[in-house]
Amino acid sequence: MKYEKEINRRKTFAIISHPDAGKTTLTEKFLLFGGAIQTAGAVKSNKIKKHATSDFMEIERQRGISVATSVMSFEYKGILINLLDTPGHKDFAEDTYRTLTAVDSVILVIDSVNGVEPQTRRLMEVCRMRMTPVIVFINKMDRDGKNRFELLEEIENELKISLHPMTWPINSGKEFKGVYNLHEKNLRLFTASTKANDDDVVDIADLASPVLQAKIGDRDAATLREDVELIDGVYGPLNPAEYLSGHIAPVFFGSAVNNFGVKEMLDTFIQIAPVPRDRETNVRKVEAGEDKFSGFIFKIHANLDPKHRDRIAFMRVCSGRFERNKYYKHVRLDKDVRFTNPYSFLARSKDIIDDAYPGDVVGLFDTGNFKIGDTLTEGEKFFFTGIPTFSPEIFKELVNKDPMKTKQLEKGIQQLTDEGVAQLFTQFGGNKKIIGCVGDLQFEVIQYRLLQEYGAACEFRTLPFYKACWLTSTDKNKLNDFLRYKQQNAAEDKDGAPVYLAQSEWFLNTEINNNPDITFHFTNEVNK
Ligand code: G4P
């Protein structure tokens, strides 16, 4: 393998969580360990502030700032870590789902007080679909949280994944005394300070040792012994293969804001997390170690500033070596393209790069040539698969307010939907354009951008749909009949695939039951 050394020293992952569970704080601690930032607080600008939720311009401005921190690369103990940021705001959930297609593993942060939250569930669904290896960090142990056994049970049941505790907490809240490392058999005592101090670690190979009582008191020592006996009986040693196949998630307890329990996790992460993995395409599996370059676009970020109309396409390198100024094939357009200023993301600053390897994310200036899922190769024709589109949750009809600008509107909406801002459906038998989004904010973004960038004025008319399902059937006639009967609820997506727009869960279930020959899909592949 030509680039084996480069591949084996890379780990590309994302930290995911329900908003406020502690993703930003944990990210910051990782960057501190990696020496990529010097002070706490440096990553905060990345977060969309709570008070800005009604002001999309402000949110976009902040997202603009966050482009620089969309990917943070840093070195830790000789390993090059690419940490991909995911937006916390729920209206940008699709962005997060797509980012998950570009990583090889994730760290899922759960708030010990709130347990599993709605966004956690959805993110894990995406991970499960892709069999992404997951490490769980149970955060905020310094607050009075849920009972630890009940919490683990809740996570296992709700997220449908088996857990494997790597550390075990001694109490929580004011009584939180630290964690016992079940594998290294040592005790790390909790101090509410942001500096990780190795002096606070006490080796306790045998839990019967009186040192344990001396450190945490009789009562807590007795509880810890009981807990550990129970855990050892249930879990045994971690099988890395089961973690790598996405079946078992190692769990760490800690407090990100106090930088407690973070280093243990990071040390384990660099040992067990996968290096850049092989990837499926519509033609064949592409191995990371292949000599020839390939990569795909998983995110496009547009600049809302009218003075800087550039878009940045984020490309994940999947195989071989990407080089600046070299011609590559843009497979969908069947066109050779080259990039004079590709850049990498070394924590908070953008640097022009000369080359990149599997696992790396490269920022490419784009003038409208890319859409999500586009593949670049050294000439071979294939598309990377496994990039899902999810059903939108809000549907509105796009109404053209200026017939003189119809062309501009068409072009604008095509480009914005290529970027993944929203999904576009066209009603069957009519020409009604239906825009589907995850959050209301996107409609504001679309309206603003159509006017600013394309000079097209539009408005939206609310539609009573709640979900879009992609339809397939082995019986073409039955599918066509269904689409004809249900014309009011039938549409095609941008690529011409038939879609059923359901008004409610009841209608959807009724149609599913009445049409056994038709399959209703809740997600769709970008590259089929
Ligand atoms: P997010 O990116 O997942 O949305 O969460 P973020 O890290 O911003 O954390 C959300 C809030 O939780 C922050 O408080 C943060 O300080 C706090 N937090 C993170 N880790 C811990 C922890 O281990 N223990 C406790 N008690 N709190 C934690 P905030 O008040 O919203 O912001 P800030 O003013 O502290 O920045």
Coordinates of C-alpha atoms and ligand atoms in Angstrom, one line a residue:
M1 CA 0.0 0.0 0.0
K2 CA 1.5 3.2 -1.2
Y3 CA 0.1 5.5 1.5
E4 CA -0.2 3.1 4.3
K5 CA 1.7 5.2 6.8
E6 CA -0.5 8.2 6.2
I7 CA -3.7 6.3 6.3
N8 CA -2.8 4.5 9.5
R9 CA -2.0 7.6 11.4
R10 CA -5.4 9.2 10.7
K11 CA -8.7 9.1 12.6
T12 CA -11.7 11.0 11.3
F13 CA -14.7 11.4 13.5
A14 CA -17.4 13.7 14.8
I15 CA -18.8 14.5 18.2
I16 CA -22.5 14.4 18.2
S17 CA -25.1 15.3 20.8
H18 CA -28.4 16.9 21.5
P19 CA -27.9 20.6 21.9
D20 CA -26.4 21.6 25.3
A21 CA -25.2 18.2 26.2
G22 CA -21.6 19.5 26.0
K23 CA -20.3 18.9 22.5
T24 CA -18.6 22.3 22.2
T25 CA -17.0 21.9 25.6
L26 CA -15.7 18.5 24.8
T27 CA -14.4 19.6 21.4
E28 CA -12.5 22.4 23.1
K29 CA -10.9 20.0 25.6
F30 CA -9.8 17.7 22.7
L31 CA -8.2 20.7 21.0
L32 CA -6.4 21.7 24.2
F33 CA -5.0 18.1 24.4
G34 CA -4.0 18.3 20.8
G35 CA -2.3 21.6 21.4
A36 CA -4.4 23.2 18.6
I37 CA -5.7 25.9 20.9
Q38 CA -4.1 27.3 24.1
T39 CA -7.0 28.7 26.0
A40 CA -10.4 27.5 27.0
G41 CA -13.3 29.4 25.4
A42 CA -11.7 29.5 22.0
V43 CA -14.2 27.3 20.4
K44 CA -17.3 29.0 21.7
S45 CA -17.7 31.2 18.6
N46 CA -18.6 28.0 16.8
K47 CA -21.9 27.7 18.6
I48 CA -25.1 29.3 17.4
K49 CA -26.2 31.4 20.4
K50 CA -29.5 30.6 21.9
H51 CA -30.9 34.1 21.6
A52 CA -30.2 34.1 17.9
T53 CA -32.7 31.4 17.0
S54 CA -35.2 33.8 15.5
D55 CA -32.7 35.7 13.5
F56 CA -31.5 33.6 10.6
M57 CA -29.0 36.3 9.3
E58 CA -27.3 36.2 12.7
I59 CA -27.3 32.4 12.6
E60 CA -25.8 32.4 9.1
R61 CA -23.2 34.9 10.2
Q62 CA -22.3 32.6 13.0
R63 CA -22.3 29.6 10.7
G64 CA -19.9 31.6 8.5
I65 CA -17.6 31.8 11.4
S66 CA -18.0 28.2 11.9
V67 CA -16.8 27.3 8.5
A68 CA -13.3 27.8 9.8
T69 CA -14.1 25.3 12.6
S70 CA -16.1 22.9 10.5
V71 CA -13.2 20.6 10.4
M72 CA -10.5 20.7 13.1
S73 CA -7.3 18.8 12.5
F74 CA -4.8 18.3 15.2
E75 CA -2.2 15.8 16.3
Y76 CA -2.3 13.8 19.5
K77 CA 0.4 11.3 20.4
G78 CA 1.4 10.9 16.8
I79 CA -2.1 10.4 15.5
L80 CA -3.6 13.0 13.1
I81 CA -7.2 13.6 14.2
N82 CA -9.8 15.1 11.9
L83 CA -12.7 16.3 14.0
L84 CA -15.7 17.2 11.9
D85 CA -18.0 19.7 13.6
T86 CA -21.8 19.3 13.3
P87 CA -24.2 22.1 13.8
G88 CA -26.1 22.0 17.1
H89 CA -29.2 23.8 15.8
K90 CA -31.9 21.3 15.0
D91 CA -32.9 23.2 11.8
F92 CA -29.6 22.2 10.4
A93 CA -30.0 18.5 11.3
E94 CA -29.6 17.5 7.6
D95 CA -26.1 19.0 7.6
T96 CA -25.2 16.9 10.6
Y97 CA -26.6 13.7 9.0
R98 CA -24.5 14.3 5.9
T99 CA -21.4 15.1 7.9
L100 CA -21.8 11.6 9.5
T101 CA -21.3 10.1 6.0
A102 CA -17.8 11.6 6.0
V103 CA -16.5 10.2 9.3
D104 CA -15.3 6.8 10.3
S105 CA -16.5 6.9 13.9
V106 CA -18.4 9.2 16.3
I107 CA -18.3 10.2 20.0
L108 CA -21.8 10.6 21.3
V109 CA -22.2 13.0 24.2
I110 CA -25.1 12.4 26.6
D111 CA -26.1 14.7 29.4
S112 CA -26.3 12.6 32.6
V113 CA -29.2 14.7 33.8
N114 CA -31.4 14.6 30.7
G115 CA -30.4 11.2 29.4
V116 CA -31.5 10.3 25.8
E117 CA -33.0 13.4 24.1
P118 CA -34.8 13.6 20.7
Q119 CA -31.8 14.7 18.7
T120 CA -29.7 11.9 20.2
R121 CA -32.2 9.4 19.0
R122 CA -32.1 10.6 15.4
L123 CA -28.3 10.9 15.3
M124 CA -28.0 7.4 16.5
E125 CA -30.4 6.2 13.8
V126 CA -28.0 7.6 11.2
C127 CA -25.1 5.9 12.9
R128 CA -26.9 2.6 13.0
M129 CA -27.8 2.8 9.3
R130 CA -24.1 3.1 8.5
M131 CA -22.9 0.8 11.3
T132 CA -20.6 3.6 12.5
P133 CA -18.5 2.8 15.5
V134 CA -19.7 4.8 18.5
I135 CA -18.0 5.8 21.8
V136 CA -20.4 7.3 24.4
F137 CA -19.4 10.0 26.8
I138 CA -21.8 10.6 29.7
N139 CA -21.2 14.2 30.6
K140 CA -22.0 16.5 33.5
M141 CA -21.3 13.9 36.2
D142 CA -20.7 16.9 38.5
R143 CA -24.5 17.4 38.4
D144 CA -27.1 15.3 40.1
G145 CA -27.9 12.9 37.3
K146 CA -29.9 9.8 36.7
N147 CA -29.0 6.6 38.4
R148 CA -26.0 5.2 36.4
F149 CA -27.5 1.8 35.9
E150 CA -30.8 3.1 34.9
L151 CA -29.2 5.6 32.5
L152 CA -27.2 2.8 30.8
E153 CA -30.4 0.8 30.4
E154 CA -32.2 3.9 29.0
I155 CA -29.4 4.4 26.5
E156 CA -29.3 0.8 25.4
N157 CA -33.1 0.5 25.0
E158 CA -33.7 3.9 23.4
L159 CA -30.7 3.9 21.1
K160 CA -30.7 0.2 20.4
I161 CA -27.0 -0.3 21.0
S162 CA -25.2 -2.5 23.5
L163 CA -23.0 -0.5 25.9
H164 CA -19.7 -1.4 27.5
P165 CA -18.6 0.7 30.4
M166 CA -14.9 1.6 30.3
T167 CA -14.9 3.7 33.4
W168 CA -17.4 3.7 36.3
P169 CA -18.5 6.8 38.3
I170 CA -18.4 7.2 42.0
N171 CA -21.7 9.1 42.7
S172 CA -22.7 12.2 40.9
G173 CA -23.4 15.9 41.6
K174 CA -21.9 17.3 44.8
E175 CA -21.0 13.8 45.9
F176 CA -19.1 13.0 42.7
K177 CA -15.8 11.7 43.7
G178 CA -14.3 10.4 40.4
V179 CA -14.2 7.5 38.1
Y180 CA -12.7 4.0 38.3
N181 CA -11.1 2.8 35.1
L182 CA -12.3 -0.7 34.7
H183 CA -9.7 -1.7 32.3
E184 CA -6.6 0.0 33.6
K185 CA -7.8 -0.6 37.1
N186 CA -7.1 2.8 38.5
L187 CA -9.0 5.5 40.2
R188 CA -9.1 9.1 39.0
L189 CA -10.3 11.4 41.7
F190 CA -12.5 14.3 40.7
T191 CA -11.2 17.8 41.0
A192 CA -13.2 20.7 39.7
S193 CA -10.3 22.1 37.7
T194 CA -9.8 22.3 34.0
K195 CA -6.3 21.0 34.0
A196 CA -6.0 17.2 33.8
N197 CA -3.6 16.2 36.5
D198 CA -2.0 12.8 36.4
D199 CA -1.2 13.0 40.1
D200 CA -4.9 12.4 40.8
V201 CA -4.7 8.9 39.4
V202 CA -4.3 6.1 42.0
D203 CA -3.6 2.6 40.8
I204 CA -6.0 0.1 42.5
A205 CA -5.5 -3.2 40.9
D206 CA -7.4 -5.0 43.7
L207 CA -10.6 -3.3 44.7
A208 CA -10.3 -5.0 48.1
S209 CA -7.3 -2.8 48.9
P210 CA -7.8 -0.5 51.9
V211 CA -6.4 2.4 49.7
L212 CA -9.8 2.5 48.1
Q213 CA -11.5 3.3 51.5
A214 CA -8.8 5.8 52.3
K215 CA -9.5 7.6 49.1
I216 CA -13.3 7.6 48.8
G217 CA -14.6 6.5 52.2
D218 CA -16.1 3.2 53.4
R219 CA -19.6 3.6 52.0
D220 CA -18.6 4.6 48.5
A221 CA -15.8 2.0 48.4
A222 CA -18.4 -0.7 49.3
T223 CA -20.8 0.5 46.6
L224 CA -18.0 0.7 44.0
R225 CA -16.9 -2.9 44.8
E226 CA -20.5 -4.1 44.4
D227 CA -21.0 -2.1 41.1
V228 CA -17.8 -3.4 39.6
E229 CA -18.5 -7.0 40.5
L230 CA -21.8 -6.6 38.7
I231 CA -20.3 -4.9 35.7
D232 CA -17.5 -7.4 35.4
G233 CA -20.0 -10.2 35.5
V234 CA -22.2 -8.7 32.8
Y235 CA -19.7 -7.2 30.4
G236 CA -16.2 -8.8 30.6
P237 CA -13.4 -7.4 28.4
L238 CA -14.2 -5.1 25.4
N239 CA -14.1 -6.9 22.1
P240 CA -12.7 -4.2 19.7
A241 CA -14.2 -6.0 16.7
E242 CA -17.7 -5.6 18.1
Y243 CA -17.0 -1.9 18.6
L244 CA -15.7 -1.5 15.0
S245 CA -18.8 -3.2 13.6
G246 CA -21.0 -0.8 15.4
H247 CA -22.6 -3.3 17.7
I248 CA -21.0 -2.3 21.0
A249 CA -20.3 1.2 22.3
P250 CA -17.7 1.7 25.0
V251 CA -18.9 4.2 27.6
F252 CA -16.9 6.8 29.6
F253 CA -18.2 9.0 32.4
G254 CA -16.9 12.5 33.1
S255 CA -17.4 16.2 33.1
A256 CA -16.3 18.0 30.0
V257 CA -16.3 21.5 31.5
N258 CA -14.0 20.2 34.3
N259 CA -11.9 18.3 31.8
F260 CA -12.5 15.2 33.8
G261 CA -12.6 11.8 32.2
V262 CA -11.8 13.3 28.8
K263 CA -8.2 12.2 28.5
E264 CA -9.1 8.6 29.3
M265 CA -11.5 8.7 26.5
L266 CA -9.2 10.3 24.0
D267 CA -6.4 7.8 24.9
T268 CA -8.8 4.9 24.3
F269 CA -10.1 6.6 21.1
I270 CA -6.7 6.8 19.4
Q271 CA -6.2 3.2 20.2
I272 CA -9.4 1.7 19.1
A273 CA -11.1 4.1 16.7
P274 CA -11.0 3.0 13.1
V275 CA -8.5 4.4 10.6
P276 CA -10.0 5.6 7.3
R277 CA -12.2 2.8 6.1
D278 CA -13.0 1.3 2.7
R279 CA -16.1 2.7 1.1
E280 CA -18.9 1.4 -1.1
T281 CA -19.7 2.8 -4.5
N282 CA -22.3 2.0 -7.0
V283 CA -19.8 -0.1 -8.9
R284 CA -17.3 -1.6 -6.4
K285 CA -15.8 -1.2 -3.0
V286 CA -13.0 1.4 -2.9
E287 CA -10.2 0.6 -0.5
A288 CA -8.6 3.4 1.4
G289 CA -5.2 2.0 0.5
E290 CA -5.7 2.1 -3.3
D291 CA -3.1 4.2 -5.1
K292 CA -5.6 6.3 -7.1
F293 CA -7.4 9.2 -5.6
S294 CA -11.1 9.3 -5.0
G295 CA -13.3 11.4 -2.8
F296 CA -16.9 12.8 -2.5
I297 CA -18.6 16.0 -1.5
F298 CA -20.6 15.8 1.7
K299 CA -21.3 19.4 2.5
I300 CA -21.6 22.7 0.6
H301 CA -21.4 25.9 2.5
A302 CA -22.5 29.1 0.8
N303 CA -21.4 32.5 1.9
L304 CA -24.3 34.9 2.6
D305 CA -22.1 37.9 2.4
P306 CA -22.9 39.5 -1.0
K307 CA -19.3 40.6 -1.4
H308 CA -18.1 37.0 -1.2
R309 CA -20.3 34.8 -3.2
D310 CA -18.1 31.8 -3.1
R311 CA -19.2 28.4 -2.0
I312 CA -17.1 25.9 -0.2
A313 CA -17.5 22.3 -1.0
F314 CA -16.2 19.9 1.6
M315 CA -14.7 16.8 0.2
R316 CA -13.7 13.7 2.0
V317 CA -10.7 11.9 0.6
C318 CA -11.5 8.2 0.4
S319 CA -8.5 6.7 -1.4
G320 CA -5.1 7.6 -2.8
R321 CA -3.6 11.0 -2.7
F322 CA -5.3 14.3 -3.6
E323 CA -3.0 16.8 -5.1
R324 CA -3.3 20.5 -5.7
N325 CA -3.5 21.6 -9.4
K326 CA -4.0 18.1 -10.7
Y327 CA -6.9 17.3 -13.0
Y328 CA -9.6 15.0 -11.6
K329 CA -12.8 13.6 -13.0
H330 CA -16.0 15.1 -11.8
V331 CA -18.0 12.0 -12.5
R332 CA -21.5 13.4 -12.6
L333 CA -20.6 16.1 -15.1
D334 CA -18.1 13.9 -16.9
K335 CA -15.7 16.8 -16.8
D336 CA -12.1 17.3 -15.7
V337 CA -11.6 19.8 -12.9
R338 CA -8.6 21.0 -10.9
F339 CA -8.2 23.0 -7.8
T340 CA -5.6 25.7 -7.4
N341 CA -6.4 26.6 -3.8
P342 CA -7.7 23.6 -1.9
Y343 CA -7.4 24.1 1.8
S344 CA -7.2 22.1 4.9
F345 CA -8.6 23.0 8.3
L346 CA -5.9 23.2 10.9
A347 CA -7.8 24.3 13.9
R348 CA -9.4 27.7 13.2
S349 CA -7.1 28.7 10.4
K350 CA -7.5 27.8 6.7
D351 CA -4.3 26.7 5.0
I352 CA -3.8 26.0 1.3
I353 CA -2.6 22.5 1.0
D354 CA -0.6 20.6 -1.6
D355 CA -1.9 17.2 -0.9
A356 CA -4.3 15.2 1.3
Y357 CA -4.8 11.6 2.2
P358 CA -7.8 9.3 3.0
G359 CA -9.7 10.5 6.0
D360 CA -8.8 14.2 5.3
V361 CA -11.3 16.8 4.5
V362 CA -10.4 19.4 1.9
G363 CA -12.3 22.6 1.3
L364 CA -12.8 23.3 -2.5
F365 CA -13.9 26.7 -3.9
D366 CA -17.0 26.0 -5.9
T367 CA -18.8 28.2 -8.4
G368 CA -21.8 26.0 -8.6
N369 CA -20.4 22.8 -10.1
F370 CA -21.0 20.6 -7.1
K371 CA -23.9 19.0 -5.4
I372 CA -24.0 16.8 -2.4
G373 CA -22.7 13.3 -3.2
D374 CA -20.6 14.3 -6.2
T375 CA -17.6 12.1 -6.7
L376 CA -14.1 12.9 -7.9
T377 CA -11.8 10.3 -9.2
E378 CA -8.7 9.9 -11.4
G379 CA -10.9 8.8 -14.3
E380 CA -12.9 5.9 -13.1
K381 CA -16.7 6.2 -13.2
F382 CA -18.4 5.5 -9.9
F383 CA -20.4 7.2 -7.2
F384 CA -19.9 6.8 -3.5
T385 CA -23.1 5.4 -2.0
G386 CA -24.5 5.5 1.5
I387 CA -25.3 9.2 1.5
P388 CA -28.9 9.4 2.7
T389 CA -31.5 12.1 2.3
F390 CA -34.2 12.1 5.0
S391 CA -37.8 13.0 4.7
P392 CA -38.3 16.7 5.4
E393 CA -40.7 17.7 8.1
I394 CA -42.1 20.9 6.8
F395 CA -43.5 21.3 3.3
K396 CA -44.4 24.5 1.5
E397 CA -45.3 25.5 -2.0
L398 CA -42.9 27.8 -3.7
V399 CA -44.8 30.7 -5.2
N400 CA -43.2 32.9 -7.8
K401 CA -43.9 36.5 -7.1
D402 CA -42.3 37.9 -10.3
P403 CA -43.1 36.1 -13.5
M404 CA -40.4 38.0 -15.3
K405 CA -37.8 36.2 -13.1
T406 CA -39.1 32.7 -13.6
K407 CA -35.8 31.5 -15.1
Q408 CA -33.8 32.9 -12.2
L409 CA -36.1 31.3 -9.7
E410 CA -35.7 27.9 -11.4
K411 CA -32.0 28.2 -11.5
G412 CA -31.7 29.5 -7.9
I413 CA -33.9 26.8 -6.4
Q414 CA -32.0 24.1 -8.4
Q415 CA -28.7 25.3 -7.0
L416 CA -29.9 25.8 -3.5
T417 CA -31.3 22.3 -3.4
D418 CA -28.0 21.0 -4.9
E419 CA -26.3 22.5 -1.8
G420 CA -28.7 20.6 0.4
V421 CA -30.4 23.6 1.9
A422 CA -33.7 22.0 1.2
Q423 CA -35.4 19.3 -0.9
L424 CA -37.4 20.0 -4.0
F425 CA -40.4 18.0 -5.1
T426 CA -42.7 18.6 -8.1
Q427 CA -46.3 17.6 -7.9
F428 CA -47.4 15.0 -10.3
G429 CA -49.7 16.1 -13.1
G430 CA -49.0 19.7 -12.2
N431 CA -46.1 22.0 -11.9
K432 CA -46.4 22.9 -8.3
K433 CA -43.0 23.2 -6.7
I434 CA -42.8 21.9 -3.2
I435 CA -40.0 22.7 -0.9
G436 CA -39.3 20.4 2.0
C437 CA -37.1 21.3 5.0
V438 CA -36.2 20.1 8.4
G439 CA -36.6 23.5 10.1
D440 CA -38.5 26.7 9.4
L441 CA -35.3 28.6 9.3
Q442 CA -34.4 27.2 5.9
F443 CA -37.5 28.8 4.3
E444 CA -36.2 32.2 5.4
V445 CA -32.7 31.4 4.1
I446 CA -34.1 30.3 0.7
Q447 CA -36.3 33.4 0.3
Y448 CA -33.4 35.6 1.2
R449 CA -30.9 33.9 -1.0
L450 CA -33.2 33.7 -4.0
L451 CA -33.7 37.4 -3.9
Q452 CA -30.1 38.4 -3.1
E453 CA -28.3 35.9 -5.3
Y454 CA -30.7 35.3 -8.2
G455 CA -32.9 38.4 -8.0
A456 CA -36.0 36.2 -7.8
A457 CA -38.8 37.1 -5.4
C458 CA -40.9 34.3 -3.9
E459 CA -43.2 33.4 -1.1
F460 CA -44.3 30.2 0.5
R461 CA -47.7 28.6 1.0
T462 CA -48.0 26.1 3.8
L463 CA -48.9 22.6 2.7
P464 CA -50.5 20.1 5.0
F465 CA -47.9 17.3 4.6
Y466 CA -46.0 15.8 7.4
K467 CA -43.7 13.3 5.7
A468 CA -42.3 12.3 2.3
C469 CA -41.8 8.7 1.4
W470 CA -39.9 7.5 -1.6
L471 CA -41.8 4.7 -3.4
T472 CA -40.5 1.6 -5.1
S473 CA -42.3 -1.5 -6.4
T474 CA -41.5 -4.5 -8.5
D475 CA -44.8 -4.0 -10.2
K476 CA -44.5 -0.8 -12.3
N477 CA -48.2 -0.7 -13.2
K478 CA -49.3 -0.8 -9.5
L479 CA -47.0 2.0 -8.7
N480 CA -48.2 4.1 -11.6
D481 CA -51.8 3.4 -10.7
F482 CA -51.1 4.5 -7.1
L483 CA -49.5 7.7 -8.3
R484 CA -52.4 8.5 -10.5
Y485 CA -55.1 7.9 -7.9
K486 CA -53.2 9.8 -5.3
Q487 CA -52.2 12.7 -7.6
Q488 CA -52.8 15.3 -4.8
N489 CA -50.2 13.6 -2.7
A490 CA -47.8 12.4 -5.3
A491 CA -44.7 14.1 -6.5
E492 CA -41.3 13.4 -7.9
D493 CA -38.1 14.4 -6.3
K494 CA -35.3 16.3 -8.1
D495 CA -34.0 13.1 -9.7
G496 CA -37.5 12.1 -10.9
A497 CA -38.0 9.4 -8.2
P498 CA -41.7 9.0 -7.1
V499 CA -42.6 10.3 -3.7
Y500 CA -45.8 10.0 -1.6
L501 CA -46.5 13.1 0.6
A502 CA -48.5 12.0 3.6
Q503 CA -50.8 14.3 5.5
S504 CA -50.5 12.4 8.7
E505 CA -49.2 9.2 10.2
W506 CA -52.7 7.7 9.9
F507 CA -52.9 8.3 6.2
L508 CA -49.4 7.0 5.7
N509 CA -50.1 3.8 7.6
T510 CA -53.4 3.3 5.7
E511 CA -51.6 3.6 2.4
I512 CA -48.8 1.3 3.5
N513 CA -51.4 -1.3 4.6
N514 CA -53.5 -0.9 1.4
N515 CA -50.6 -1.2 -1.0
P516 CA -48.5 -4.2 0.0
D517 CA -46.9 -4.2 -3.5
I518 CA -45.4 -0.8 -2.9
T519 CA -42.5 -0.1 -0.5
F520 CA -42.5 3.2 1.3
H521 CA -39.0 4.4 2.1
F522 CA -38.3 7.1 4.7
T523 CA -34.8 7.8 3.4
N524 CA -33.4 8.0 0.0
E525 CA -29.9 7.5 -1.4
V526 CA -28.2 10.5 -3.1
N527 CA -26.4 8.2 -5.4
K528 CA -28.4 5.2 -6.3
Ligands
G4P1 P1 -23.4 21.8 23.0 O1 -22.2 22.2 22.2 O2 -23.6 20.3 23.1 O3 -24.6 22.6 22.7 O4 -23.1 22.2 24.6 P2 -22.0 23.1 25.2 O5 -20.6 22.5 25.2 O6 -22.1 24.5 24.8 O7 -22.5 23.0 26.7 C1 -23.8 23.4 27.1 C2 -23.7 24.0 28.6 O8 -23.3 22.9 29.4 C3 -22.7 25.0 28.8 O9 -23.2 25.9 29.7 C4 -21.5 24.3 29.3 O10 -20.6 25.1 30.1 C5 -22.2 23.3 30.2 N1 -21.4 22.1 30.4 C6 -20.6 21.4 29.6 N2 -20.0 20.3 30.2 C7 -20.4 20.4 31.5 C8 -20.2 19.6 32.6 O11 -19.4 18.6 32.6 N3 -20.8 19.9 33.8 C9 -21.6 21.0 33.9 N4 -22.2 21.3 35.1 N5 -21.9 21.8 32.8 C10 -21.3 21.5 31.6 P3 -23.8 27.3 29.3 O12 -24.2 28.0 30.6 O13 -24.9 27.1 28.3 O14 -22.7 28.0 28.6 P4 -21.4 28.7 29.2 O15 -21.9 30.1 29.6 O16 -20.9 27.9 30.3 O17 -20.5 28.8 28.1

